[in-house]
Short mmCIF file of C-alpha atoms in Angstrom, two decimals:
data_model
loop_
_atom_site.label_atom_id
_atom_site.label_comp_id
_atom_site.label_asym_id
_atom_site.label_seq_id
_atom_site.Cartn_x
_atom_site.Cartn_y
_atom_site.Cartn_z
CA UNK M 264 0.00 0.00 0.00
CA UNK M 265 1.50 3.38 -0.97
CA UNK M 266 2.38 5.89 1.73
CA UNK M 267 0.44 9.15 1.36
CA UNK M 268 2.61 12.15 2.20
CA UNK M 269 1.28 15.69 2.60
CA UNK M 270 3.93 18.46 2.43
CA UNK M 271 3.21 21.68 4.34
CA UNK M 272 5.65 24.24 2.96
CA UNK M 273 5.24 27.98 2.51
CA UNK M 274 8.31 28.69 0.39
CA UNK M 275 7.94 27.99 -3.35
CA UNK M 276 11.56 26.82 -3.83
CA UNK M 277 11.33 24.52 -0.82
CA UNK M 278 8.06 23.09 -2.16
CA UNK M 279 9.73 22.12 -5.44
CA UNK M 280 12.77 20.49 -3.86
CA UNK M 281 10.72 18.61 -1.26
CA UNK M 282 8.06 17.33 -3.66
CA UNK M 283 10.74 16.23 -6.13
CA UNK M 284 12.45 14.11 -3.49
CA UNK M 285 9.19 12.74 -2.11
CA UNK M 286 8.10 11.62 -5.57
CA UNK M 287 11.29 9.55 -5.83
CA UNK M 288 10.68 7.60 -2.63
CA UNK M 289 9.61 3.96 -3.05
CA UNK M 290 5.87 3.34 -2.54
CA UNK M 291 5.33 7.06 -1.86
CA UNK M 292 2.23 8.94 -2.96
CA UNK M 293 2.80 12.67 -2.40
CA UNK M 294 -0.40 14.71 -2.40
CA UNK M 295 -0.79 18.34 -3.40
CA UNK M 296 1.18 20.51 -0.95
CA UNK M 297 -0.44 23.06 1.36
CA UNK M 298 1.16 26.45 1.84
CA UNK M 299 0.13 27.57 5.33
CA UNK M 300 -0.96 26.25 8.71
CA UNK M 301 -4.65 27.05 8.23
CA UNK M 302 -4.80 25.19 4.93
CA UNK M 303 -3.09 22.18 6.49
CA UNK M 304 -5.51 21.89 9.41
CA UNK M 305 -8.53 22.49 7.18
CA UNK M 306 -7.37 19.81 4.73
CA UNK M 307 -6.81 17.25 7.47
CA UNK M 308 -10.18 18.10 9.05
CA UNK M 309 -11.97 17.60 5.75
CA UNK M 310 -10.32 14.23 5.20
CA UNK M 311 -10.90 13.09 8.78
CA UNK M 312 -14.59 13.97 8.47
CA UNK M 313 -14.84 11.31 5.77
CA UNK M 314 -12.76 8.65 7.56
CA UNK M 315 -9.51 8.24 9.47
CA UNK M 316 -8.39 6.05 6.58
CA UNK M 317 -8.57 9.06 4.25
CA UNK M 318 -5.85 10.90 6.20
CA UNK M 319 -2.27 10.84 4.88
CA UNK M 320 0.08 8.65 6.87
CA UNK M 321 2.78 11.33 6.93
CA UNK M 322 2.74 15.14 7.04
CA UNK M 323 6.03 16.94 6.38
CA UNK M 324 6.11 20.40 7.97
CA UNK M 325 8.73 22.92 6.89
CA UNK M 326 10.16 25.11 9.66
CA UNK M 327 9.11 28.34 7.89
CA UNK M 328 5.44 27.44 7.64
CA UNK M 329 3.07 30.14 8.90
CA UNK M 330 1.18 31.93 10.28
CA UNK M 331 1.15 29.46 13.20
CA UNK M 332 4.75 28.55 14.19
CA UNK M 333 5.87 25.11 13.09
CA UNK M 334 6.11 23.59 16.58
CA UNK M 335 2.67 24.86 17.59
CA UNK M 336 1.23 23.55 14.33
CA UNK M 337 2.79 20.14 15.00
CA UNK M 338 1.21 20.09 18.45
CA UNK M 339 -2.24 20.88 17.03
CA UNK M 340 -1.96 18.23 14.31
CA UNK M 341 -0.71 15.60 16.78
CA UNK M 342 -3.59 16.35 19.15
CA UNK M 343 -6.41 16.58 16.64
CA UNK M 344 -5.23 13.87 14.23
CA UNK M 345 -3.38 11.26 16.28
CA UNK M 346 -3.25 8.84 13.35
CA UNK M 347 -1.00 11.18 11.35
CA UNK M 348 2.78 11.12 11.78
CA UNK M 349 4.50 14.51 11.49
CA UNK M 350 8.06 15.13 10.32
CA UNK M 351 9.72 18.52 10.84
CA UNK M 352 12.11 19.78 8.16
CA UNK M 353 14.61 22.23 9.67
CA UNK M 354 17.97 23.87 9.13
CA UNK M 355 18.75 23.49 12.86
CA UNK M 356 18.67 19.76 13.66
CA UNK M 357 20.37 20.22 17.03
CA UNK M 358 19.48 18.31 20.22
CA UNK M 359 17.45 21.19 21.70
CA UNK M 360 15.15 21.50 18.69
CA UNK M 361 14.93 17.72 18.34
CA UNK M 362 13.71 17.46 21.93
CA UNK M 363 11.27 20.35 21.47
CA UNK M 364 9.87 18.77 18.29
CA UNK M 365 9.35 15.45 20.06
CA UNK M 366 7.69 17.21 23.00
CA UNK M 367 5.27 18.88 20.59
CA UNK M 368 4.31 15.57 18.98
CA UNK M 369 6.61 15.22 15.95
CA UNK M 370 7.63 11.70 15.01
CA UNK M 371 10.83 12.67 13.26
CA UNK M 372 13.14 15.46 12.16
CA UNK M 373 14.97 15.90 8.84
CA UNK M 374 17.81 18.35 8.31
CA UNK M 375 18.21 20.89 5.52
CA UNK M 376 19.57 20.63 2.90
CA UNK M 377 17.48 17.55 2.25
CA UNK M 378 19.13 14.18 1.83
CA UNK M 379 17.31 11.42 -0.07
CA UNK M 380 18.55 8.70 2.28
CA UNK M 381 17.60 10.55 5.46
CA UNK M 382 14.18 11.57 4.13
CA UNK M 383 13.41 8.04 2.89
CA UNK M 384 14.41 6.47 6.21
CA UNK M 385 12.40 8.92 8.27
CA UNK M 386 9.27 8.71 6.08
CA UNK M 387 9.33 4.91 6.17
CA UNK M 388 9.63 4.81 9.98
CA UNK M 389 6.88 7.37 10.53
CA UNK M 390 4.56 5.65 8.03
CA UNK M 391 4.94 2.36 9.89
CA UNK M 392 4.16 4.13 13.16
CA UNK M 393 1.05 5.71 11.61
CA UNK M 394 -0.25 2.36 10.39
CA UNK M 395 0.20 0.93 13.88
CA UNK M 396 -1.70 3.81 15.47
CA UNK M 397 -4.60 3.33 13.05
CA UNK M 398 -4.86 -0.29 14.08
CA UNK M 399 -4.99 0.89 17.70
CA UNK M 400 -7.67 3.46 16.91
CA UNK M 401 -9.67 0.78 15.18
CA UNK M 402 -9.82 -1.22 18.44
CA UNK M 403 -10.71 1.79 20.57
CA UNK M 404 -8.65 3.66 23.11
CA UNK M 405 -8.54 6.70 25.31
CA UNK M 406 -7.45 9.12 22.62
CA UNK M 407 -8.89 12.12 20.83
CA UNK M 408 -10.32 11.27 17.43
CA UNK M 409 -12.25 13.00 14.69
CA UNK M 410 -11.96 16.24 12.79
CA UNK M 411 -12.94 18.36 15.74
CA UNK M 412 -15.81 20.64 16.60
CA UNK M 413 -16.65 24.25 15.85
CA UNK M 414 -14.83 26.92 17.88
CA UNK M 415 -16.47 30.31 18.39
CA UNK M 416 -14.78 33.13 20.27
CA UNK M 417 -16.74 36.03 21.75
CA UNK M 418 -14.82 39.24 22.46
CA UNK M 419 -16.01 42.62 23.68
CA UNK M 420 -15.31 45.91 21.92
CA UNK M 421 -14.92 47.26 25.46
CA UNK M 422 -15.95 46.18 28.92
CA UNK M 423 -19.66 45.95 29.68
CA UNK M 424 -21.01 45.45 26.16
CA UNK M 425 -22.43 41.98 26.91
CA UNK M 426 -19.79 39.57 25.60
CA UNK M 427 -20.15 37.14 28.51
CA UNK M 428 -23.94 37.00 28.32
CA UNK M 429 -23.66 36.41 24.58
CA UNK M 430 -21.15 33.58 25.03
CA UNK M 431 -23.24 31.90 27.73
CA UNK M 432 -26.46 32.01 25.72
CA UNK M 433 -24.81 30.77 22.52
CA UNK M 434 -23.41 27.81 24.44
CA UNK M 435 -26.76 27.09 26.09
CA UNK M 436 -28.50 27.17 22.72
CA UNK M 437 -26.01 24.73 21.20
CA UNK M 438 -26.26 22.38 24.19
CA UNK M 439 -30.08 22.50 24.17
CA UNK M 440 -30.11 21.49 20.51
CA UNK M 441 -28.34 18.24 21.39
CA UNK M 442 -24.75 19.17 20.55
CA UNK M 443 -22.00 18.43 23.11
CA UNK M 444 -20.86 21.92 24.08
CA UNK M 445 -18.02 23.40 26.13
CA UNK M 446 -18.00 26.98 27.42
CA UNK M 447 -14.55 28.40 28.21
CA UNK M 448 -13.78 31.56 30.18
CA UNK M 449 -10.54 33.02 28.80
CA UNK M 450 -11.19 36.41 30.36
CA UNK M 451 -8.44 35.30 32.70
CA UNK M 452 -8.38 38.11 35.26
CA UNK M 453 -11.98 39.29 35.31
CA UNK M 454 -13.99 36.37 33.98
CA UNK M 455 -17.60 36.18 35.16
CA UNK M 456 -18.94 32.98 33.59
CA UNK M 457 -18.94 31.24 36.98
CA UNK M 458 -20.88 34.14 38.52
CA UNK M 459 -23.41 34.20 35.69
CA UNK M 460 -24.09 30.48 36.12
CA UNK M 461 -23.90 30.35 39.94
CA UNK M 462 -21.20 27.69 40.22
CA UNK M 463 -18.53 27.02 42.80
CA UNK M 464 -15.49 25.41 41.23
CA UNK M 465 -12.15 23.99 42.27
CA UNK M 466 -10.25 23.62 39.01
CA UNK M 467 -9.79 26.16 36.24
CA UNK M 468 -8.17 26.66 32.86
CA UNK M 469 -4.95 27.59 34.69
CA UNK M 470 -4.64 24.01 35.96
CA UNK M 471 -4.17 22.83 32.37
CA UNK M 472 -1.55 25.42 31.47
CA UNK M 473 1.49 23.43 32.59
CA UNK M 474 0.36 20.05 31.26
CA UNK M 475 2.28 19.01 28.17
CA UNK M 476 -0.15 16.31 27.05
CA UNK M 477 -3.84 16.91 27.80
CA UNK M 478 -5.50 13.51 27.66
CA UNK M 479 -9.30 13.12 27.74
CA UNK M 480 -9.07 12.08 31.39
CA UNK M 481 -7.00 15.13 32.36
CA UNK M 482 -9.42 17.40 30.50
CA UNK M 483 -12.43 15.80 32.18
CA UNK M 484 -10.89 16.44 35.60
CA UNK M 485 -10.58 20.17 34.86
CA UNK M 486 -14.07 20.62 33.40
CA UNK M 487 -17.08 21.50 35.56
CA UNK M 488 -20.31 19.86 34.44
CA UNK M 489 -23.18 22.31 34.81
CA UNK M 490 -26.80 21.31 35.47
CA UNK M 491 -27.68 22.37 31.92
CA UNK M 492 -25.22 19.84 30.52
CA UNK M 493 -22.64 22.45 29.56
CA UNK M 494 -19.00 21.57 30.14
CA UNK M 495 -17.43 24.62 31.79
CA UNK M 496 -13.72 25.43 31.80
CA UNK M 497 -13.54 28.49 33.98
CA UNK M 498 -11.15 31.37 34.57
CA UNK M 499 -9.04 31.06 37.73
CA UNK M 500 -10.50 32.51 40.90
CA UNK M 501 -7.17 34.26 41.54
CA UNK M 502 -6.67 36.63 38.64
CA UNK M 503 -2.88 36.56 38.86
CA UNK M 504 -2.93 32.88 37.89
CA UNK M 505 -4.17 33.94 34.48
CA UNK M 506 -0.56 34.73 33.58
CA UNK M 507 0.13 30.98 33.59
CA UNK M 508 -2.09 30.52 30.55
CA UNK M 509 0.26 31.42 27.70
CA UNK M 510 -0.60 31.47 24.02
CA UNK M 511 1.02 28.05 23.68
CA UNK M 512 -1.07 26.65 26.53
CA UNK M 513 -4.22 28.19 25.04
CA UNK M 514 -3.58 26.54 21.68
CA UNK M 515 -3.21 23.17 23.33
CA UNK M 516 -6.31 23.62 25.50
CA UNK M 517 -8.48 24.81 22.61
CA UNK M 518 -7.23 21.95 20.47
CA UNK M 519 -8.09 19.43 23.18
CA UNK M 520 -11.58 20.88 23.62
CA UNK M 521 -12.20 21.03 19.88
CA UNK M 522 -11.39 17.34 19.65
CA UNK M 523 -13.78 16.46 22.47
CA UNK M 524 -16.84 18.65 21.88
CA UNK M 525 -19.01 19.51 18.89
CA UNK M 526 -19.17 23.19 19.84
CA UNK M 527 -16.64 25.19 21.87
CA UNK M 528 -17.66 28.74 22.85
CA UNK M 529 -14.88 30.90 24.32
CA UNK M 530 -15.43 34.15 26.22
CA UNK M 531 -12.28 36.19 25.52
CA UNK M 532 -13.35 39.35 27.34
CA UNK M 533 -12.40 42.85 26.21
CA UNK M 534 -8.66 42.77 26.93
CA UNK M 535 -6.43 40.97 24.42
CA UNK M 536 -3.71 38.78 25.91
CA UNK M 537 -1.64 36.01 24.41
CA UNK M 538 -4.17 33.30 25.30
CA UNK M 539 -7.11 35.22 23.87
CA UNK M 540 -5.17 36.08 20.70
CA UNK M 541 -4.36 32.41 20.15
CA UNK M 542 -8.02 31.46 20.62
CA UNK M 543 -9.26 34.12 18.18
CA UNK M 544 -6.70 32.99 15.62
CA UNK M 545 -7.77 29.34 15.94
CA UNK M 546 -11.50 30.03 15.93
CA UNK M 547 -13.82 29.02 13.12
CA UNK M 548 -15.96 32.07 13.94
CA UNK M 549 -14.74 35.16 15.82
CA UNK M 550 -17.47 37.40 17.22
CA UNK M 551 -16.89 40.95 18.41
CA UNK M 552 -19.74 42.31 20.53
CA UNK M 553 -20.47 46.03 20.52
CA UNK M 554 -23.25 48.37 21.53
CA UNK M 555 -24.50 51.00 19.07
CA UNK M 556 -22.76 53.98 20.66
CA UNK M 557 -19.73 55.99 19.58
CA UNK M 558 -17.35 54.79 22.31
CA UNK M 559 -18.08 51.09 21.82
CA UNK M 560 -17.96 51.27 18.02
CA UNK M 561 -14.62 53.05 18.20
CA UNK M 562 -13.44 50.26 20.49
CA UNK M 563 -14.60 47.69 17.95
CA UNK M 564 -12.71 49.47 15.20
CA UNK M 565 -9.53 49.58 17.34
CA UNK M 566 -9.85 45.86 18.13
CA UNK M 567 -10.33 44.90 14.48
CA UNK M 568 -7.33 46.96 13.40
CA UNK M 569 -5.17 45.51 16.16
CA UNK M 570 -6.12 41.95 15.23
CA UNK M 571 -5.15 42.73 11.64
CA UNK M 572 -1.82 44.36 12.59
CA UNK M 573 -0.89 41.39 14.77
CA UNK M 574 -1.99 38.99 12.02
CA UNK M 575 -4.47 37.37 14.37
CA UNK M 576 -7.48 37.79 12.11
CA UNK M 577 -8.55 39.88 9.16
CA UNK M 578 -11.47 42.29 9.43
CA UNK M 579 -13.52 40.41 6.85
CA UNK M 580 -13.11 37.21 8.89
CA UNK M 581 -14.64 38.85 11.97
CA UNK M 582 -18.36 39.14 12.71
CA UNK M 583 -19.69 42.01 14.82
CA UNK M 584 -22.74 41.40 16.99
CA UNK M 585 -24.76 44.51 17.88
CA UNK M 586 -26.14 44.37 21.42
CA UNK M 587 -28.70 46.72 23.03
CA UNK M 588 -30.02 47.69 19.64
CA UNK M 589 -33.07 49.89 19.06
CA UNK M 590 -34.54 51.27 15.89
CA UNK M 591 -34.21 54.79 17.25
CA UNK M 592 -30.43 54.79 17.67
CA UNK M 593 -28.44 56.82 15.17
CA UNK M 594 -25.77 54.13 14.83
CA UNK M 595 -27.31 51.22 12.93
CA UNK M 596 -25.65 47.90 11.95
CA UNK M 597 -24.96 49.02 8.37
CA UNK M 598 -22.95 51.98 9.66
CA UNK M 599 -21.03 49.75 12.08
CA UNK M 600 -20.18 47.42 9.21
CA UNK M 601 -18.88 50.35 7.18
CA UNK M 602 -16.80 51.72 10.06
CA UNK M 603 -15.22 48.41 11.11
CA UNK M 604 -14.93 46.69 7.74
CA UNK M 605 -16.29 43.48 9.25
CA UNK M 606 -19.32 41.36 8.66
CA UNK M 607 -22.25 42.18 10.95
CA UNK M 608 -24.60 39.51 12.21
CA UNK M 609 -28.10 39.81 10.79
CA UNK M 610 -29.47 39.13 14.27
CA UNK M 611 -29.28 42.09 16.63
CA UNK M 612 -29.91 41.87 20.37
CA UNK M 613 -32.53 44.30 21.72
CA UNK M 614 -32.03 46.69 24.62
CA UNK M 615 -34.25 45.16 27.33
CA UNK M 616 -32.12 44.97 30.46
CA UNK M 617 -35.17 44.55 32.70
CA UNK M 618 -35.54 41.04 31.26
CA UNK M 619 -32.02 40.23 32.46
CA UNK M 620 -31.61 42.02 35.78
CA UNK M 621 -33.14 39.45 38.12
CA UNK M 622 -31.36 36.50 36.48
CA UNK M 623 -28.00 38.32 36.36
CA UNK M 624 -28.24 39.43 40.00
CA UNK M 625 -29.08 35.87 41.05
CA UNK M 626 -26.35 34.36 38.90
CA UNK M 627 -28.93 32.29 37.02
CA UNK M 628 -28.77 33.55 33.45
CA UNK M 629 -29.44 29.99 32.28
CA UNK M 630 -32.96 30.50 33.68
CA UNK M 631 -33.82 33.55 31.61
CA UNK M 632 -37.46 33.73 30.59
CA UNK M 633 -37.82 31.76 27.39
CA UNK M 634 -40.28 34.36 26.10
CA UNK M 635 -37.87 37.25 26.64
CA UNK M 636 -36.75 39.08 23.54
CA UNK M 637 -33.08 39.15 24.59
CA UNK M 638 -32.85 35.39 25.02
CA UNK M 639 -34.78 34.76 21.83
CA UNK M 640 -32.43 37.04 19.90
CA UNK M 641 -29.31 35.35 21.26
CA UNK M 642 -30.65 31.90 20.49
CA UNK M 643 -31.62 33.11 17.03
CA UNK M 644 -28.01 34.29 16.66
CA UNK M 645 -26.86 30.75 17.54
CA UNK M 646 -29.02 29.50 14.68
CA UNK M 647 -27.60 32.10 12.31
CA UNK M 648 -24.07 30.97 13.18
CA UNK M 649 -24.94 27.31 12.63
CA UNK M 650 -24.29 26.32 16.25
CA UNK M 651 -27.56 24.47 16.74
CA UNK M 652 -28.77 21.23 15.25
CA UNK M 653 -31.74 22.08 13.00
CA UNK M 654 -35.03 20.32 13.56
CA UNK M 655 -35.98 17.82 10.89
CA UNK M 656 -37.34 19.60 7.86
CA UNK M 657 -35.99 22.98 9.00
CA UNK M 658 -33.39 25.12 7.35
CA UNK M 659 -29.75 25.39 8.27
CA UNK M 660 -27.06 22.97 9.22
CA UNK M 661 -24.14 22.33 11.46
CA UNK M 662 -21.68 25.06 12.12
CA UNK M 663 -18.23 25.26 10.65
CA UNK M 664 -16.09 27.53 8.56
CA UNK M 665 -15.70 31.23 9.12
CA UNK M 666 -18.98 32.40 7.78
CA UNK M 667 -22.36 32.23 9.39
CA UNK M 668 -24.33 29.09 8.69
CA UNK M 669 -28.03 28.57 8.23
CA UNK M 670 -30.70 28.81 10.86
CA UNK M 671 -32.02 25.86 12.79
CA UNK M 672 -33.75 25.77 16.13
CA UNK M 673 -32.57 24.43 19.48
CA UNK M 674 -34.79 21.58 20.55
CA UNK M 675 -34.50 22.02 24.29
CA UNK M 676 -36.34 25.30 24.90
CA UNK M 677 -39.51 25.88 22.94
CA UNK M 678 -40.07 29.42 24.16
CA UNK M 679 -36.61 30.53 23.10
CA UNK M 680 -37.09 29.20 19.61
CA UNK M 681 -40.13 31.26 18.74
CA UNK M 682 -37.95 33.18 16.36
CA UNK M 683 -40.44 35.66 15.00
CA UNK M 684 -39.13 39.18 15.01
CA UNK M 685 -40.84 41.48 17.43
CA UNK M 686 -41.37 45.12 16.84
CA UNK M 687 -38.23 47.01 17.88
CA UNK M 688 -36.11 43.91 18.49
CA UNK M 689 -34.00 43.82 15.35
CA UNK M 690 -32.75 46.11 12.67
#
């Protein structure tokens, strides 16, 4: 059986030299190369969605791949696609890098300039390892499998615009529709998800930060199971511990959650740190919540520009959600779209704080009145984003990709799925 090899190389000259050598290997079947980290993960996810057997046995990652650094990309591939063996091609094959590559999940390392003998030997060994792992996966085991779920980040244009409430309700809608859902609080110093859902917790996201290999059992120990069925991974109670959650740790944690749950909703707060930036970069859908006032919209514009400067996410790949919307306000969604250069969700959230006050004060936002316009709008937004499983015969589908999906209605809360627009509740 031929060995399928997927090169991941950003440099055109390196692509030519690598593919030429790979094509000369015995029983090798090189596939079309990918040129960046996003394309690699998307390609593997598409193949894994069909079957593990469709995945290439070997992925060859060049050290200059981007935008995600090569070692972080290797870690994500190893975690999400454990049946794939990864080889790192590098100009620095020293002991330190070799150890780091192994720690991140690589199965081999090949030095530049490429040598036919070294490449052939390494590919053969890694391919044999991959075949063995697939046999193991076929008999079951405590490992992550599958292409992974949909990751949605929710950030605030500034503090107090409603990002946490939005994240909580999106997660509740997805869970109520029958999809296994995790809600993560990456607002590491001032996170309020635990307060909104009235939970006392012992472990937090910070407890996973120092763990090099997050197994399903380790992840389950850190997750709090809420009465609604949501899996909660909460911000640390001591804000200073948030510094332990680096961008590298965040990538690993998000990758582990994506492999375990159908939907992962992440509250990133209004302050951008390394962990939040990594989550936004990895997300299938990145939401930015704003209110229709000058200060908040300026904050949204600053956030979008910063994400673009830092190469975290482009403006056109970001979706703004307008909260506390009324028809009377001068700043309407179309103007916000023009100012920020982003997409704007068709669903707006009305300004009816009286519906929320009692539930927020009691820390029971999961018990919001199903007939309330705010909850209905947020659950409608979940349908617009494709986060809910549509009822049979309805429109829409499962989430995925970076554009909003079809509608669909959560099955678990009839009142919240009466999605008719009310006067004054959307623009």
